Amino acid sequence: MSRRDYHGIVVTTPVTVPYVRYSTHGPHRFLAQALDSLLQGSGLAKEAIDGLTVSSFSLAPDTAVGMTQHLGVSPRWLDHIPMGGASGVVALRRAARAVQSGDADVVACLAGDTNRVDSFRLMLGSFSQFAQDATYPYGSGGPNAMFAFITAHYMREFGATREDFGKLCVAQRANALRFPHAMFRKPLTLDEYLGARVIADPIHLFDCVMPCAGADAFLVMTEDRARAAGIPYARVLGAIERHNAFADDPIMFRGGWLLDRDDLYAQTGVGPDAMDFVQTYDDYPVIVMIQLEDLGFCEKGEAAAFVRRHTFTHDGSFPSNTSGGQLSAGQAGASGGFLGMVEAIRQLTGAAGERAVTDARFGLVSGFGMVTYDRCLCTGAVVLGAA
Amino acid sequence: MTMPFMRPPKKNPILRTRVPTLPPWTRSRVALGLTAAAAVGRFELQSCDDCGTVQYPPRESCHQCLSIALRWSPESGEGQLLSETRLHHSNDLFFRERLPWRLGLVQLASGPTLMVHLHGDVPAAPCAVRVGARLDRAGQAVLIAFPAEETPHMADDPQLREMTCDPRHRKVLVTDGKTAVGQALVRALAKAGADLVWVGEAEPWKKSPGLDALSDLPCVTRVPLDLTDERSVLQLAGELGGKVDILVNNAEVHRPFGISARRGTEAARAEMDVNYFGLLRLAQGFGPAMRARGADGQAGATAWVNLLSVYALSNFPPHGTYSASKAAALSAAQCLRAEMRAGGIRVVNVFPGPIDDEWNQTLPPPKLSAEGVASAIVRALRDGVEDVFPGDVAQEWFERWRESPKTLERELAQGGT
Ligand SMILES: [Zn+2]
């Protein structure tokens, strides 16, 4: 069965509330700043926003419901999307269908988190029941330990090396130097990558993201409305999501994208070869490689060779994570799932400044979220097209 | 290869004693099934009565067929190590103090994938391993993967030692050296490599040839200790309290009476005074100092053993008052266990069936030898088990009690069989 397309739906107004390493403020503040930036960026009045999605880890005990009162909005459509790294893709899918069906006219999709000095540690043990029962008591290393397993297994099985992972990290850092909001603004060399201290073998320091505070957001509406309001936009061409795929794989080496990518490219009308850039979810570099394979840019097990063939810089071959990804821009909690989305909208609306990919027409954004036990459960991807 | 655990250097008394920290303690209620099994030395996982799926982490329903008919079933632990890591960073104080820490991801032959602590002798992945459940310092069950074949000094792996209470190079107090069990215990502990065994002796003016015979053991020191006398307990605690790593409370009074056949409460009081109040006096004397030393070097305070009786679970009328005193002691021991947890001190309760001594003279075999009780206690310390049922009778009573306490009560009322 072919899935219904997203014809006539656009995304606009990519905003970033600048990341900071730590904050004593609540996530509500970052989310409010994100909404404020959306209004300023689009020129829309607050009342024009009649749909809202919220993604945040640190918002508890509040959800999107409580946020309406904090923000003083009265949307006719509301969704809370606690899907971490898949939040951006999933928020866009939900919002696009709401607009397409007429349940809302303009949906603001917000993601943001605060980061208190101790909040990451406190979150780890209560992340999920499985984390509490079956991973946190084992060294309390957070997702590092599980991704160390996945990385070590992937390296053994498919011959990827630390140099391959390093190449991705170094390229993303080069991109980040041209992204004003990136947390890391110093060039990274492969030697520095290789010489960094070990965190959980084979994961080393520069394989890990830096938790920080901040927010990202975008708007979803019809193309007609965006054009009428003079708001630059990118078209939604296709979108997929999948949860708890390949549950019988004893260890993760592939993700749900593999199940749905044919749907994605069928909706889009063009294949992976047509993409001018790709924003993968990069909580660890091994996951970038798995996405490159599962989204059809190369065969399973061939991502290392693919990495050796390309530069991944915004001005090179296969531009990827052109704002530096989370590895260089930082991970502001659930905002990490929005980083690639806002960057893709910028690239397709001519707002990427000196890191612009020349003549970008198609871009792919991939999401990946929620390690509740031994793998990430939520996967998704969106293809956007320039107006 | 595991390096044999050598005698740790003498403690510098000027240095601060490390404050005990515990690994994460919180578990969902359903996950405590793993702990309940590990506490008695078993490794059990949830299996589905309807479709046979074995699953982990524990859930409220079968993830395959959605049945809620889940049963904790014995698990062989055979599996394949898929991947491993060595943590050099942790967000938790307990692990930070013990880095690096080796972890593995194992697929069991029965299906599920487990995150496990990884014994140092397990070779690089992929390889065959055997997973077992152990109680960690917080007293909660964790999984650890061992090499498929035994290796030399396996028990000395530093990560495994954080889950066990091996007497080797530790200082032990046995509260009563005058009983056959006490003497067997001292021998077993000396053989297990204890550095020092203090042997308590009530009424030292009364001769005890068995105890005299222990004096050839170089690690043995006799100390006066009368559990019915608070002053005696506190005095010894003042001298040894900060040194005892393992306390084995084996002192007991046992009179084979029911309740109504005799007049007066004198015998029952004597039992309570040692079996119950004796434990309380010891706990007040030695508990706080031991709890503070739960992370004192590589062989710090680690365990408190109570010699109870399987009659503590359900009263055996021919030994009615003794059963009652042991039930009281069990209840106090549960309280002690909760209180000692903060120091990571394991409270081990031992529930033997009838021991082959004068007080069980009229009971038919099988009866436990003193040596059998002693070796079960040493084994429990090495395996880090919390509740021990040595001997066939105790094992059977325990199973019957688990199945139906009321049925067992009726059976015991009819003489036990
Ligand atoms: Zn089932």
Short mmCIF file of C-alpha atoms in Angstrom, two decimals, chain A residues 15-338:
data_model
loop_
_atom_site.label_atom_id
_atom_site.label_comp_id
_atom_site.label_asym_id
_atom_site.label_seq_id
_atom_site.Cartn_x
_atom_site.Cartn_y
_atom_site.Cartn_z
CA VAL A 15 15.04 28.87 15.08
CA THR A 16 17.69 28.01 17.65
CA VAL A 17 17.78 29.34 21.18
CA PRO A 18 21.55 29.49 21.65
CA TYR A 19 22.93 26.53 23.59
CA VAL A 20 24.72 26.98 26.90
CA ARG A 21 26.62 24.28 28.78
CA TYR A 22 24.64 24.60 32.00
CA SER A 23 21.63 26.59 33.08
CA THR A 24 19.83 27.10 36.34
CA HIS A 25 16.66 27.98 34.43
CA GLY A 26 13.85 25.55 33.74
CA PRO A 27 13.19 24.15 30.25
CA HIS A 28 10.01 26.26 30.10
CA ARG A 29 12.19 29.31 29.61
CA PHE A 30 14.03 27.87 26.61
CA LEU A 31 10.77 26.68 25.08
CA ALA A 32 9.23 30.14 25.55
CA GLN A 33 12.24 31.74 23.88
CA ALA A 34 11.84 29.29 21.02
CA LEU A 35 8.20 30.24 20.50
CA ASP A 36 9.07 33.92 20.73
CA SER A 37 11.73 33.44 18.05
CA LEU A 38 9.21 31.63 15.85
CA LEU A 39 6.81 34.57 16.07
CA GLN A 40 9.55 37.10 15.38
CA GLY A 41 10.98 35.05 12.54
CA SER A 42 7.64 34.45 10.84
CA GLY A 43 5.95 37.74 11.66
CA LEU A 44 2.91 35.78 12.83
CA ALA A 45 0.91 36.79 15.89
CA LYS A 46 0.79 34.41 18.83
CA GLU A 47 -2.92 33.85 18.15
CA ALA A 48 -2.11 32.55 14.68
CA ILE A 49 -0.42 29.51 16.23
CA ASP A 50 -3.28 27.03 16.65
CA GLY A 51 -1.26 23.84 16.93
CA LEU A 52 1.64 22.95 19.22
CA THR A 53 4.01 20.05 19.76
CA VAL A 54 6.48 19.94 22.63
CA SER A 55 9.48 17.67 23.15
CA SER A 56 11.57 17.89 26.32
CA PHE A 57 13.14 15.49 28.81
CA SER A 58 13.55 17.95 31.64
CA LEU A 59 9.99 19.31 31.47
CA ALA A 60 8.63 16.64 33.83
CA PRO A 61 6.29 16.72 35.65
CA ASP A 62 4.91 19.03 32.97
CA THR A 63 4.00 17.96 29.46
CA ALA A 64 2.81 19.88 26.41
CA VAL A 65 -0.43 20.41 28.33
CA GLY A 66 1.17 22.44 31.08
CA MET A 67 3.22 24.30 28.49
CA THR A 68 0.09 25.87 27.00
CA GLN A 69 -0.53 27.67 30.28
CA HIS A 70 3.14 28.62 30.66
CA LEU A 71 3.15 30.04 27.15
CA GLY A 72 -0.32 31.54 27.29
CA VAL A 73 -1.51 29.86 24.11
CA SER A 74 -4.79 28.16 23.33
CA PRO A 75 -4.15 25.74 20.47
CA ARG A 76 -6.94 23.67 18.92
CA TRP A 77 -4.43 20.84 18.43
CA LEU A 78 -1.70 19.68 20.84
CA ASP A 79 0.81 16.85 21.01
CA HIS A 80 3.55 15.87 23.41
CA ILE A 81 6.34 14.00 21.64
CA PRO A 82 8.78 12.40 24.08
CA MET A 83 10.90 10.70 21.45
CA GLY A 84 14.30 12.22 22.01
CA GLY A 85 16.36 12.08 18.85
CA ALA A 86 13.35 11.18 16.71
CA SER A 87 11.30 14.11 18.03
CA GLY A 88 11.97 16.41 15.08
CA VAL A 89 10.92 13.93 12.43
CA VAL A 90 7.93 12.71 14.40
CA ALA A 91 6.78 16.23 15.32
CA LEU A 92 6.90 17.18 11.68
CA ARG A 93 4.90 14.11 10.67
CA ARG A 94 2.22 14.74 13.30
CA ALA A 95 2.02 18.44 12.50
CA ALA A 96 1.96 17.89 8.75
CA ARG A 97 -0.99 15.52 9.00
CA ALA A 98 -2.82 17.89 11.34
CA VAL A 99 -2.46 20.73 8.86
CA GLN A 100 -3.22 18.50 5.89
CA SER A 101 -6.45 17.29 7.50
CA GLY A 102 -7.47 20.76 8.60
CA ASP A 103 -7.23 20.13 12.35
CA ALA A 104 -4.82 23.07 12.63
CA ASP A 105 -3.53 25.87 10.41
CA VAL A 106 -0.12 26.68 11.86
CA VAL A 107 1.67 24.24 14.15
CA ALA A 108 4.67 25.31 16.21
CA CYS A 109 7.01 22.39 16.89
CA LEU A 110 9.19 23.07 19.94
CA ALA A 111 12.01 21.09 21.51
CA GLY A 112 14.17 22.22 24.35
CA ASP A 113 15.81 21.21 27.58
CA THR A 114 17.69 22.68 30.41
CA ASN A 115 20.89 21.19 31.82
CA ARG A 116 21.60 21.64 35.47
CA VAL A 117 24.98 20.53 36.72
CA ASP A 118 23.56 17.29 38.08
CA SER A 119 20.56 16.73 35.84
CA PHE A 120 22.13 14.32 33.36
CA ARG A 121 23.15 11.93 36.12
CA LEU A 122 19.75 12.16 37.78
CA MET A 123 17.96 11.50 34.49
CA LEU A 124 19.93 8.37 33.61
CA GLY A 125 18.60 6.15 36.37
CA SER A 126 14.99 7.10 35.76
CA PHE A 127 15.09 7.21 31.96
CA SER A 128 13.01 4.06 31.56
CA GLN A 129 11.99 1.09 33.66
CA PHE A 130 14.42 -1.08 31.73
CA ALA A 131 17.24 1.43 32.27
CA GLN A 132 16.50 1.49 35.97
CA ASP A 133 16.32 -2.31 36.26
CA ALA A 134 18.77 -3.57 33.68
CA THR A 135 21.37 -1.00 32.65
CA TYR A 136 21.84 1.70 35.30
CA PRO A 137 23.00 -0.81 37.97
CA TYR A 138 25.72 -1.91 35.51
CA GLY A 139 28.32 0.79 35.89
CA SER A 140 25.93 3.72 35.46
CA GLY A 141 27.72 4.83 32.33
CA GLY A 142 24.54 6.00 30.62
CA PRO A 143 24.18 5.35 26.90
CA ASN A 144 27.98 5.30 26.49
CA ALA A 145 28.19 1.66 27.59
CA MET A 146 25.44 0.45 25.27
CA PHE A 147 26.87 2.34 22.31
CA ALA A 148 30.29 0.98 23.16
CA PHE A 149 28.81 -2.52 22.69
CA ILE A 150 27.16 -1.51 19.44
CA THR A 151 30.30 0.23 18.16
CA ALA A 152 32.68 -2.60 19.10
CA HIS A 153 30.37 -5.13 17.48
CA TYR A 154 29.98 -3.02 14.33
CA MET A 155 33.75 -2.56 14.03
CA ARG A 156 34.35 -6.29 14.41
CA GLU A 157 31.57 -7.29 12.06
CA PHE A 158 32.07 -4.74 9.27
CA GLY A 159 35.67 -3.61 9.56
CA ALA A 160 35.05 0.03 10.46
CA THR A 161 37.94 1.66 12.28
CA ARG A 162 38.36 4.51 14.73
CA GLU A 163 39.88 6.49 11.86
CA ASP A 164 36.57 6.16 9.99
CA PHE A 165 34.58 7.44 12.95
CA GLY A 166 37.19 10.14 13.41
CA LYS A 167 36.83 11.31 9.85
CA LEU A 168 33.12 11.96 10.41
CA CYS A 169 33.77 13.81 13.67
CA VAL A 170 36.53 15.95 12.15
CA ALA A 171 34.37 16.84 9.12
CA GLN A 172 31.45 17.79 11.34
CA ARG A 173 33.73 19.99 13.41
CA ALA A 174 34.83 21.75 10.24
CA ASN A 175 31.15 22.41 9.46
CA ALA A 176 30.52 23.62 13.00
CA LEU A 177 33.14 26.34 12.61
CA ARG A 178 30.67 28.04 10.27
CA PHE A 179 27.65 27.59 12.57
CA PRO A 180 27.49 30.49 15.04
CA HIS A 181 25.52 28.51 17.66
CA ALA A 182 27.88 25.52 17.86
CA MET A 183 29.29 24.77 21.32
CA PHE A 184 32.60 23.63 19.86
CA ARG A 185 34.28 26.39 17.88
CA LYS A 186 37.80 25.03 17.71
CA PRO A 187 39.03 22.87 14.82
CA LEU A 188 39.51 19.18 15.59
CA THR A 189 42.29 17.13 14.00
CA LEU A 190 42.22 13.39 13.46
CA ASP A 191 45.21 13.06 15.79
CA GLU A 192 43.33 14.88 18.53
CA TYR A 193 40.34 12.62 17.94
CA LEU A 194 42.46 9.47 18.11
CA GLY A 195 44.40 10.66 21.14
CA ALA A 196 41.37 11.62 23.23
CA ARG A 197 40.78 9.85 26.50
CA VAL A 198 38.76 6.65 26.53
CA ILE A 199 35.25 6.83 27.98
CA ALA A 200 33.96 3.30 27.40
CA ASP A 201 36.19 1.39 25.04
CA PRO A 202 36.02 1.82 21.99
CA ILE A 203 34.11 5.08 22.65
CA HIS A 204 36.46 7.98 23.27
CA LEU A 205 35.80 11.58 24.26
CA PHE A 206 35.04 12.98 20.81
CA ASP A 207 32.59 10.15 20.04
CA CYS A 208 30.32 11.56 22.74
CA VAL A 209 27.99 14.53 22.59
CA MET A 210 28.14 17.26 25.18
CA PRO A 211 24.88 17.71 27.10
CA CYS A 212 23.82 21.35 27.24
CA ALA A 213 20.75 23.58 27.53
CA GLY A 214 18.90 25.20 24.65
CA ALA A 215 16.00 24.86 22.25
CA ASP A 216 15.16 24.54 18.57
CA ALA A 217 11.85 24.99 16.77
CA PHE A 218 10.10 25.30 13.42
CA LEU A 219 6.62 25.92 12.00
CA VAL A 220 4.45 23.67 9.87
CA MET A 221 1.72 25.13 7.61
CA THR A 222 0.36 24.94 4.08
CA GLU A 223 2.42 26.19 1.20
CA ASP A 224 -0.34 28.66 0.33
CA ARG A 225 -0.27 30.19 3.79
CA ALA A 226 3.51 30.49 3.84
CA ARG A 227 3.57 32.08 0.42
CA ALA A 228 0.78 34.50 1.33
CA ALA A 229 2.62 35.55 4.47
CA GLY A 230 5.92 35.82 2.65
CA ILE A 231 7.59 33.25 4.89
CA PRO A 232 10.45 31.29 3.27
CA TYR A 233 9.73 27.56 3.35
CA ALA A 234 10.83 24.07 2.41
CA ARG A 235 8.42 21.43 1.11
CA VAL A 236 7.74 18.20 2.95
CA LEU A 237 8.23 15.52 0.32
CA GLY A 238 8.17 12.34 2.36
CA ALA A 239 8.38 11.14 5.94
CA ILE A 240 8.61 7.83 7.77
CA GLU A 241 8.83 6.58 11.32
CA ARG A 242 9.17 3.19 12.99
CA HIS A 243 9.46 2.01 16.57
CA ASN A 244 11.11 -1.04 18.11
CA ALA A 245 12.16 -2.46 14.74
CA PHE A 246 14.17 -5.67 14.47
CA ALA A 247 13.45 -6.51 18.11
CA ASP A 248 14.91 -9.99 17.63
CA ASP A 249 18.35 -8.76 16.60
CA PRO A 250 20.48 -9.73 19.60
CA ILE A 251 22.55 -6.57 19.19
CA MET A 252 21.74 -3.47 17.17
CA PHE A 253 23.40 -3.20 13.76
CA ARG A 254 20.47 -1.83 11.73
CA GLY A 255 17.48 0.39 12.39
CA GLY A 256 13.85 0.88 11.41
CA TRP A 257 14.73 3.06 8.41
CA LEU A 258 15.47 -0.14 6.51
CA LEU A 259 11.82 -1.18 6.79
CA ASP A 260 10.39 2.10 5.55
CA ARG A 261 12.90 3.68 3.21
CA ASP A 262 11.14 2.42 0.08
CA ASP A 263 7.99 4.21 1.27
CA LEU A 264 10.03 7.33 1.89
CA TYR A 265 11.58 7.49 -1.55
CA ALA A 266 8.31 6.49 -3.21
CA GLN A 267 6.56 9.45 -1.54
CA THR A 268 9.44 11.73 -2.38
CA GLY A 269 9.62 10.76 -6.03
CA VAL A 270 13.42 10.81 -6.02
CA GLY A 271 15.92 8.38 -4.55
CA PRO A 272 18.88 8.73 -2.21
CA ASP A 273 21.14 9.76 -5.11
CA ALA A 274 19.17 12.98 -5.50
CA MET A 275 19.94 14.25 -1.99
CA ASP A 276 22.12 17.34 -1.92
CA PHE A 277 22.81 16.92 1.79
CA VAL A 278 21.94 14.61 4.66
CA GLN A 279 21.45 15.43 8.33
CA THR A 280 21.89 12.20 10.25
CA TYR A 281 21.33 11.72 13.94
CA ASP A 282 24.81 11.58 15.40
CA ASP A 283 24.69 10.75 19.11
CA TYR A 284 27.62 8.43 18.29
CA PRO A 285 29.41 8.14 14.92
CA VAL A 286 28.57 4.45 14.53
CA ILE A 287 24.92 5.43 14.33
CA VAL A 288 25.70 7.78 11.46
CA MET A 289 27.19 4.85 9.55
CA ILE A 290 24.17 2.66 10.27
CA GLN A 291 21.89 5.41 8.92
CA LEU A 292 23.95 5.83 5.76
CA GLU A 293 23.40 2.13 5.11
CA ASP A 294 19.79 1.81 6.13
CA LEU A 295 18.70 4.93 4.24
CA GLY A 296 20.16 3.50 1.08
CA PHE A 297 23.30 5.57 0.50
CA CYS A 298 25.39 2.39 0.60
CA GLU A 299 24.94 -1.31 1.33
CA LYS A 300 24.92 -2.82 4.84
CA GLY A 301 28.47 -3.04 6.08
CA GLU A 302 29.84 -0.63 3.50
CA ALA A 303 29.53 2.63 5.36
CA ALA A 304 33.21 2.60 6.33
CA ALA A 305 34.21 2.44 2.66
CA PHE A 306 31.61 5.12 1.92
CA VAL A 307 33.11 7.33 4.62
CA ARG A 308 36.56 6.87 3.10
CA ARG A 309 35.22 8.05 -0.29
CA HIS A 310 33.57 11.29 0.84
CA THR A 311 34.41 14.49 2.72
CA PHE A 312 31.08 15.19 4.50
CA THR A 313 31.90 18.90 4.64
CA HIS A 314 29.31 21.45 3.53
CA ASP A 315 31.45 22.33 0.50
CA GLY A 316 32.69 18.83 -0.31
CA SER A 317 31.22 15.53 -1.41
CA PHE A 318 28.16 14.22 0.45
CA PRO A 319 27.57 17.25 2.72
CA SER A 320 26.40 15.90 6.04
CA ASN A 321 25.47 17.42 9.41
CA THR A 322 26.32 20.79 8.00
CA SER A 323 25.88 22.64 11.30
CA GLY A 324 28.28 20.28 13.05
CA GLY A 325 25.73 17.80 14.31
CA GLN A 326 25.32 17.19 18.01
CA LEU A 327 28.92 16.04 18.20
CA SER A 328 30.06 19.61 17.60
CA ALA A 329 26.98 21.77 18.15
CA GLY A 330 26.09 20.11 21.47
CA GLN A 331 23.06 18.12 22.60
CA ALA A 332 20.41 20.21 24.27
CA GLY A 333 18.32 17.20 25.29
CA ALA A 334 15.36 16.69 22.98
CA SER A 335 16.62 19.58 20.88
CA GLY A 336 19.14 17.09 19.53
CA GLY A 337 16.26 15.63 17.58
CA PHE A 338 15.53 19.03 16.03
#
